Amino acid sequence: MADERLIVALDFHTLDDAKKLVDELGDDVNFYKVGMELFYSVGAEIIHWLKSRDKKIFLDLKLHDIPNTVAGGLCSLMNLGADILNVHASGGFTMMKTAAEKLHEAAESRGVKCPKLIAITVLTSLNQLEWCGALKISDQVANFAKLAKDAGLDGVVASPQEAKLIRETCGEKFLIVTPGVRPAGSNVDDQSRIATPAAALQNGATHLVIGRPIRAAQNPREAALKILDEINGL
Ligand code: C5P
């Protein structure tokens, strides 16, 4: 059974490129992130294809609108059968609470498994200079995480740098999905607030989202196996 703490990001424009990477990674990777780039290009077909291969899916569309609209959008997306959906925590407590409630109601009435719903805290690409909020980024992340938990969400997307604080604030069961993870020695251009896979998990992350360090490697399977070795050794 593949280690589902690793989620590989399928940031491609075409179905063929996405399928090629999934086939290359084979049974070693079971969890994939489909984001705006791929979903807006190829739509639901990629989700159906991944499901036909028994892969788990984080559909990363980062919904952000008024409560009723976000809840409706999520209930439509739920029909695709992704395992994780997400919204922006900056949409507010009422938006997140409405979204979580409506999603659970819809899953129950349709007799399907409810996907996990998680919230983006602060985009990991922002640094303290770009961030215009009154609070420090880490304090804002902790506030958003607490708000998401109180609204009934299952977890958050956050930088690995803030995983420890979120774990302390939100308790054991809360999902912490961390992008911006770079294996040691990775030559992918680095932004702020990153960490190695091992450090992210040690800080309390439950899942790592990794894209370019695997996708852009000469041998993507080897790159994925190296990451899996690193996290299995923890
Ligand atoms: O950078 P990388 O290719 O590993 O990114 C994988 C995914 O993680 C991207 O789809 C992006 O949404 C997310 N990401 C992020 N913050 C970063 C880097 C990447 O949210 N600093």
mmCIF file of C-alpha atoms and ligand atoms in Angstrom:
data_model
loop_
_atom_site.group_PDB
_atom_site.id
_atom_site.type_symbol
_atom_site.label_atom_id
_atom_site.label_comp_id
_atom_site.label_asym_id
_atom_site.label_seq_id
_atom_site.Cartn_x
_atom_site.Cartn_y
_atom_site.Cartn_z
ATOM 1 C CA MET A 1 0.000 0.000 0.000
ATOM 2 C CA ALA A 2 1.458 3.350 -1.060
ATOM 3 C CA ASP A 3 2.213 5.933 1.613
ATOM 4 C CA GLU A 4 -0.698 8.353 1.298
ATOM 5 C CA ARG A 5 1.077 11.121 3.158
ATOM 6 C CA LEU A 6 2.625 11.991 -0.205
ATOM 7 C CA ILE A 7 0.309 13.837 -2.598
ATOM 8 C CA VAL A 8 1.825 14.509 -6.016
ATOM 9 C CA ALA A 9 0.639 17.679 -7.757
ATOM 10 C CA LEU A 10 -0.451 17.169 -11.370
ATOM 11 C CA ASP A 11 0.200 20.702 -12.564
ATOM 12 C CA PHE A 12 -0.142 20.044 -16.301
ATOM 13 C CA HIS A 13 -2.221 21.461 -19.166
ATOM 14 C CA THR A 14 -3.004 18.162 -20.814
ATOM 15 C CA LEU A 15 -4.531 14.873 -19.866
ATOM 16 C CA ASP A 16 -1.753 12.981 -21.634
ATOM 17 C CA ASP A 17 0.988 14.600 -19.552
ATOM 18 C CA ALA A 18 -0.908 13.924 -16.328
ATOM 19 C CA LYS A 19 -1.587 10.303 -17.261
ATOM 20 C CA LYS A 20 2.046 9.794 -18.229
ATOM 21 C CA LEU A 21 3.296 10.879 -14.806
ATOM 22 C CA VAL A 22 0.681 8.816 -12.950
ATOM 23 C CA ASP A 23 1.589 5.742 -14.994
ATOM 24 C CA GLU A 24 5.282 6.376 -14.415
ATOM 25 C CA LEU A 25 4.812 6.583 -10.638
ATOM 26 C CA GLY A 26 2.659 3.449 -10.699
ATOM 27 C CA ASP A 27 1.765 1.788 -7.406
ATOM 28 C CA ASP A 28 4.270 3.847 -5.434
ATOM 29 C CA VAL A 29 2.017 6.918 -5.383
ATOM 30 C CA ASN A 30 -1.659 6.734 -4.583
ATOM 31 C CA PHE A 31 -2.686 10.332 -3.938
ATOM 32 C CA TYR A 32 -2.764 13.163 -6.498
ATOM 33 C CA LYS A 33 -3.589 16.840 -6.407
ATOM 34 C CA VAL A 34 -5.561 18.242 -9.331
ATOM 35 C CA GLY A 35 -5.474 22.024 -9.330
ATOM 36 C CA MET A 36 -6.722 24.880 -11.456
ATOM 37 C CA GLU A 37 -4.294 24.383 -14.326
ATOM 38 C CA LEU A 38 -5.309 20.818 -15.105
ATOM 39 C CA PHE A 39 -8.962 21.008 -14.096
ATOM 40 C CA TYR A 40 -9.626 24.159 -16.099
ATOM 41 C CA SER A 41 -7.942 22.544 -19.116
ATOM 42 C CA VAL A 42 -9.442 19.077 -19.120
ATOM 43 C CA GLY A 43 -12.301 19.162 -16.617
ATOM 44 C CA ALA A 44 -13.816 16.144 -14.956
ATOM 45 C CA GLU A 45 -12.135 13.659 -17.259
ATOM 46 C CA ILE A 46 -8.956 13.617 -15.178
ATOM 47 C CA ILE A 47 -10.944 12.882 -12.021
ATOM 48 C CA HIS A 48 -12.785 9.995 -13.676
ATOM 49 C CA TRP A 49 -9.520 8.632 -15.029
ATOM 50 C CA LEU A 50 -7.737 8.807 -11.652
ATOM 51 C CA LYS A 51 -10.689 7.128 -9.976
ATOM 52 C CA SER A 52 -10.646 4.366 -12.577
ATOM 53 C CA ARG A 53 -7.038 3.752 -11.432
ATOM 54 C CA ASP A 54 -8.150 3.701 -7.745
ATOM 55 C CA LYS A 55 -6.175 6.855 -6.994
ATOM 56 C CA LYS A 56 -7.155 9.309 -4.272
ATOM 57 C CA ILE A 57 -7.690 12.911 -5.293
ATOM 58 C CA PHE A 58 -7.255 16.288 -3.661
ATOM 59 C CA LEU A 59 -9.235 18.632 -5.929
ATOM 60 C CA ASP A 60 -7.515 21.925 -5.170
ATOM 61 C CA LEU A 61 -9.842 24.591 -6.575
ATOM 62 C CA LYS A 62 -9.682 26.955 -3.564
ATOM 63 C CA LEU A 63 -13.288 28.180 -3.570
ATOM 64 C CA HIS A 64 -13.835 31.732 -2.318
ATOM 65 C CA ASP A 65 -17.246 33.420 -2.599
ATOM 66 C CA ILE A 66 -20.337 34.084 -0.504
ATOM 67 C CA PRO A 67 -21.463 31.174 1.726
ATOM 68 C CA ASN A 68 -24.363 29.994 -0.432
ATOM 69 C CA THR A 69 -22.344 30.024 -3.638
ATOM 70 C CA VAL A 70 -19.369 28.184 -2.161
ATOM 71 C CA ALA A 71 -21.645 25.566 -0.584
ATOM 72 C CA GLY A 72 -23.416 25.041 -3.914
ATOM 73 C CA GLY A 73 -20.130 24.784 -5.782
ATOM 74 C CA LEU A 74 -18.779 22.206 -3.355
ATOM 75 C CA CYS A 75 -21.951 20.125 -3.559
ATOM 76 C CA SER A 76 -21.542 20.052 -7.362
ATOM 77 C CA LEU A 77 -17.864 19.098 -7.092
ATOM 78 C CA MET A 78 -18.708 16.342 -4.631
ATOM 79 C CA ASN A 79 -20.405 14.422 -7.459
ATOM 80 C CA LEU A 80 -16.976 13.880 -9.021
ATOM 81 C CA GLY A 81 -15.851 11.775 -6.076
ATOM 82 C CA ALA A 82 -12.681 13.598 -4.987
ATOM 83 C CA ASP A 83 -11.417 12.792 -1.492
ATOM 84 C CA ILE A 84 -10.475 16.329 -0.463
ATOM 85 C CA LEU A 85 -11.998 19.683 -1.486
ATOM 86 C CA ASN A 86 -10.967 23.121 -0.275
ATOM 87 C CA VAL A 87 -12.020 26.717 0.323
ATOM 88 C CA HIS A 88 -10.230 29.896 1.406
ATOM 89 C CA ALA A 89 -10.469 30.492 5.163
ATOM 90 C CA SER A 90 -10.475 34.222 4.394
ATOM 91 C CA GLY A 91 -14.026 33.685 3.095
ATOM 92 C CA GLY A 92 -14.967 33.706 6.776
ATOM 93 C CA PHE A 93 -16.482 31.549 9.484
ATOM 94 C CA THR A 94 -20.030 31.603 8.092
ATOM 95 C CA MET A 95 -18.860 30.607 4.634
ATOM 96 C CA MET A 96 -16.856 27.673 6.002
ATOM 97 C CA LYS A 97 -19.604 26.542 8.376
ATOM 98 C CA THR A 98 -22.284 26.723 5.668
ATOM 99 C CA ALA A 99 -20.011 24.863 3.262
ATOM 100 C CA ALA A 100 -19.271 22.066 5.736
ATOM 101 C CA GLU A 101 -22.911 21.676 6.759
ATOM 102 C CA LYS A 102 -24.302 21.652 3.211
ATOM 103 C CA LEU A 103 -21.630 19.229 2.043
ATOM 104 C CA HIS A 104 -22.449 16.764 4.836
ATOM 105 C CA GLU A 105 -26.191 17.112 4.208
ATOM 106 C CA ALA A 106 -25.734 16.551 0.471
ATOM 107 C CA ALA A 107 -23.482 13.511 1.025
ATOM 108 C CA GLU A 108 -26.013 11.993 3.374
ATOM 109 C CA SER A 109 -28.962 12.568 1.068
ATOM 110 C CA ARG A 110 -27.033 11.187 -1.932
ATOM 111 C CA GLY A 111 -25.707 8.232 0.075
ATOM 112 C CA VAL A 112 -22.075 8.981 -0.800
ATOM 113 C CA LYS A 113 -18.942 9.387 1.315
ATOM 114 C CA CYS A 114 -18.450 13.030 2.258
ATOM 115 C CA PRO A 115 -15.099 14.388 1.012
ATOM 116 C CA LYS A 116 -12.830 16.014 3.565
ATOM 117 C CA LEU A 117 -13.114 19.785 3.472
ATOM 118 C CA ILE A 118 -10.021 21.825 4.257
ATOM 119 C CA ALA A 119 -9.235 25.550 4.244
ATOM 120 C CA ILE A 120 -6.366 27.526 2.764
ATOM 121 C CA THR A 121 -4.909 29.629 5.559
ATOM 122 C CA VAL A 122 -2.395 32.105 4.090
ATOM 123 C CA LEU A 123 -0.892 31.343 0.682
ATOM 124 C CA THR A 124 2.536 29.848 1.232
ATOM 125 C CA SER A 125 4.031 32.040 -1.496
ATOM 126 C CA LEU A 126 3.438 35.176 0.589
ATOM 127 C CA ASN A 127 6.228 36.468 2.747
ATOM 128 C CA GLN A 128 6.004 38.962 5.580
ATOM 129 C CA LEU A 129 6.768 41.859 3.191
ATOM 130 C CA GLU A 130 3.963 41.034 0.774
ATOM 131 C CA TRP A 131 1.517 40.156 3.518
ATOM 132 C CA CYS A 132 -0.649 43.184 4.231
ATOM 133 C CA GLY A 133 -2.533 41.881 7.271
ATOM 134 C CA ALA A 134 -2.246 43.496 10.693
ATOM 135 C CA LEU A 135 -1.053 40.280 12.346
ATOM 136 C CA LYS A 136 2.130 38.316 11.785
ATOM 137 C CA ILE A 137 1.575 35.614 9.128
ATOM 138 C CA SER A 138 1.993 32.804 11.665
ATOM 139 C CA ASP A 139 -0.591 34.332 14.021
ATOM 140 C CA GLN A 140 -3.038 34.806 11.155
ATOM 141 C CA VAL A 141 -2.490 31.199 10.043
ATOM 142 C CA ALA A 142 -3.224 29.947 13.580
ATOM 143 C CA ASN A 143 -6.368 32.117 13.738
ATOM 144 C CA PHE A 144 -7.618 30.831 10.384
ATOM 145 C CA ALA A 145 -6.899 27.239 11.376
ATOM 146 C CA LYS A 146 -8.867 27.618 14.618
ATOM 147 C CA LEU A 147 -11.714 29.299 12.717
ATOM 148 C CA ALA A 148 -11.775 26.435 10.197
ATOM 149 C CA LYS A 149 -11.859 23.855 12.979
ATOM 150 C CA ASP A 150 -14.659 25.663 14.815
ATOM 151 C CA ALA A 151 -16.596 25.892 11.537
ATOM 152 C CA GLY A 152 -16.505 22.092 11.252
ATOM 153 C CA LEU A 153 -13.768 21.683 8.625
ATOM 154 C CA ASP A 154 -11.421 18.711 8.650
ATOM 155 C CA GLY A 155 -8.149 20.569 8.294
ATOM 156 C CA VAL A 156 -6.128 23.220 6.537
ATOM 157 C CA VAL A 157 -3.586 23.833 3.822
ATOM 158 C CA ALA A 158 -0.634 25.667 5.322
ATOM 159 C CA SER A 159 3.073 26.194 5.037
ATOM 160 C CA PRO A 160 5.185 23.532 6.772
ATOM 161 C CA GLN A 161 6.652 26.376 8.820
ATOM 162 C CA GLU A 162 3.317 26.836 10.558
ATOM 163 C CA ALA A 163 2.378 23.163 10.939
ATOM 164 C CA LYS A 164 3.639 22.930 14.510
ATOM 165 C CA LEU A 165 1.636 25.926 15.654
ATOM 166 C CA ILE A 166 -1.496 24.586 13.950
ATOM 167 C CA ARG A 167 -1.049 21.162 15.526
ATOM 168 C CA GLU A 168 -0.774 22.786 18.941
ATOM 169 C CA THR A 169 -3.801 25.004 18.281
ATOM 170 C CA CYS A 170 -6.128 22.499 16.611
ATOM 171 C CA GLY A 171 -5.309 19.139 18.194
ATOM 172 C CA GLU A 172 -4.345 15.710 16.937
ATOM 173 C CA LYS A 173 -6.976 14.809 14.379
ATOM 174 C CA PHE A 174 -6.849 17.939 12.270
ATOM 175 C CA LEU A 175 -5.474 17.481 8.722
ATOM 176 C CA ILE A 176 -2.506 19.691 7.866
ATOM 177 C CA VAL A 177 -1.701 19.568 4.178
ATOM 178 C CA THR A 178 1.591 21.277 3.385
ATOM 179 C CA PRO A 179 2.723 22.404 -0.071
ATOM 180 C CA GLY A 180 6.011 24.205 -0.550
ATOM 181 C CA VAL A 181 7.970 21.111 0.419
ATOM 182 C CA ARG A 182 11.432 20.549 -1.043
ATOM 183 C CA PRO A 183 13.579 17.446 -0.652
ATOM 184 C CA ALA A 184 17.140 18.162 0.487
ATOM 185 C CA GLY A 185 19.281 19.109 -2.511
ATOM 186 C CA SER A 186 16.275 19.999 -4.679
ATOM 187 C CA ASN A 187 17.191 22.517 -7.351
ATOM 188 C CA VAL A 188 13.640 23.783 -7.878
ATOM 189 C CA ASP A 189 13.563 27.551 -7.335
ATOM 190 C CA ASP A 190 12.607 28.078 -3.763
ATOM 191 C CA GLN A 191 10.179 30.534 -2.337
ATOM 192 C CA SER A 192 9.662 31.513 1.262
ATOM 193 C CA ARG A 193 8.297 29.299 4.011
ATOM 194 C CA ILE A 194 9.408 25.919 2.705
ATOM 195 C CA ALA A 195 10.712 22.782 4.449
ATOM 196 C CA THR A 196 12.000 19.308 3.663
ATOM 197 C CA PRO A 197 9.469 16.437 3.662
ATOM 198 C CA ALA A 198 10.802 15.049 6.939
ATOM 199 C CA ALA A 199 10.753 18.448 8.655
ATOM 200 C CA ALA A 200 7.191 19.127 7.487
ATOM 201 C CA LEU A 201 5.941 15.834 8.938
ATOM 202 C CA GLN A 202 7.937 16.268 12.125
ATOM 203 C CA ASN A 203 6.301 19.672 12.514
ATOM 204 C CA GLY A 204 2.875 18.011 12.438
ATOM 205 C CA ALA A 205 1.874 17.918 8.765
ATOM 206 C CA THR A 206 -0.335 14.965 7.811
ATOM 207 C CA HIS A 207 0.191 15.304 4.041
ATOM 208 C CA LEU A 208 2.878 16.723 1.753
ATOM 209 C CA VAL A 209 1.984 18.198 -1.610
ATOM 210 C CA ILE A 210 4.969 17.935 -3.934
ATOM 211 C CA GLY A 211 5.005 18.867 -7.588
ATOM 212 C CA ARG A 212 8.071 20.112 -9.410
ATOM 213 C CA PRO A 213 10.702 18.220 -7.424
ATOM 214 C CA ILE A 214 9.091 15.027 -8.753
ATOM 215 C CA ARG A 215 7.638 16.219 -12.044
ATOM 216 C CA ALA A 216 10.777 17.997 -13.212
ATOM 217 C CA ALA A 217 13.173 15.270 -12.103
ATOM 218 C CA GLN A 218 15.008 13.293 -14.780
ATOM 219 C CA ASN A 219 13.502 10.187 -13.244
ATOM 220 C CA PRO A 220 10.248 11.108 -11.460
ATOM 221 C CA ARG A 221 9.762 7.640 -9.944
ATOM 222 C CA GLU A 222 13.242 7.705 -8.457
ATOM 223 C CA ALA A 223 12.591 11.192 -7.057
ATOM 224 C CA ALA A 224 9.304 10.036 -5.503
ATOM 225 C CA LEU A 225 10.919 6.922 -4.030
ATOM 226 C CA LYS A 226 13.655 9.037 -2.483
ATOM 227 C CA ILE A 227 11.033 11.198 -0.769
ATOM 228 C CA LEU A 228 9.117 8.121 0.368
ATOM 229 C CA ASP A 229 12.326 6.630 1.786
ATOM 230 C CA GLU A 230 13.008 9.844 3.646
ATOM 231 C CA ILE A 231 9.566 9.933 5.269
ATOM 232 C CA ASN A 232 9.418 6.192 5.961
ATOM 233 C CA GLY A 233 12.617 6.508 7.939
ATOM 234 C CA LEU A 234 11.007 8.889 10.441
HETATM 235 O O1 C5P B 1 6.219 23.901 -6.071
HETATM 236 P P1 C5P B 1 5.574 22.603 -6.371
HETATM 237 O O2 C5P B 1 5.592 22.251 -7.825
HETATM 238 O O3 C5P B 1 6.032 21.461 -5.477
HETATM 239 O O4 C5P B 1 4.054 22.863 -6.017
HETATM 240 C C1 C5P B 1 3.087 21.842 -5.900
HETATM 241 C C2 C5P B 1 1.778 22.499 -5.521
HETATM 242 O O5 C5P B 1 1.891 23.085 -4.248
HETATM 243 C C3 C5P B 1 1.326 23.581 -6.486
HETATM 244 O O6 C5P B 1 0.245 23.062 -7.220
HETATM 245 C C4 C5P B 1 0.913 24.751 -5.643
HETATM 246 O O7 C5P B 1 -0.492 24.886 -5.626
HETATM 247 C C5 C5P B 1 1.358 24.392 -4.234
HETATM 248 N N1 C5P B 1 2.385 25.298 -3.688
HETATM 249 C C6 C5P B 1 2.034 26.171 -2.697
HETATM 250 N N2 C5P B 1 2.982 26.988 -2.131
HETATM 251 C C7 C5P B 1 4.271 26.950 -2.541
HETATM 252 C C8 C5P B 1 4.643 26.057 -3.560
HETATM 253 C C9 C5P B 1 3.665 25.251 -4.100
HETATM 254 O O8 C5P B 1 0.875 26.232 -2.304
HETATM 255 N N3 C5P B 1 5.154 27.755 -1.959
#
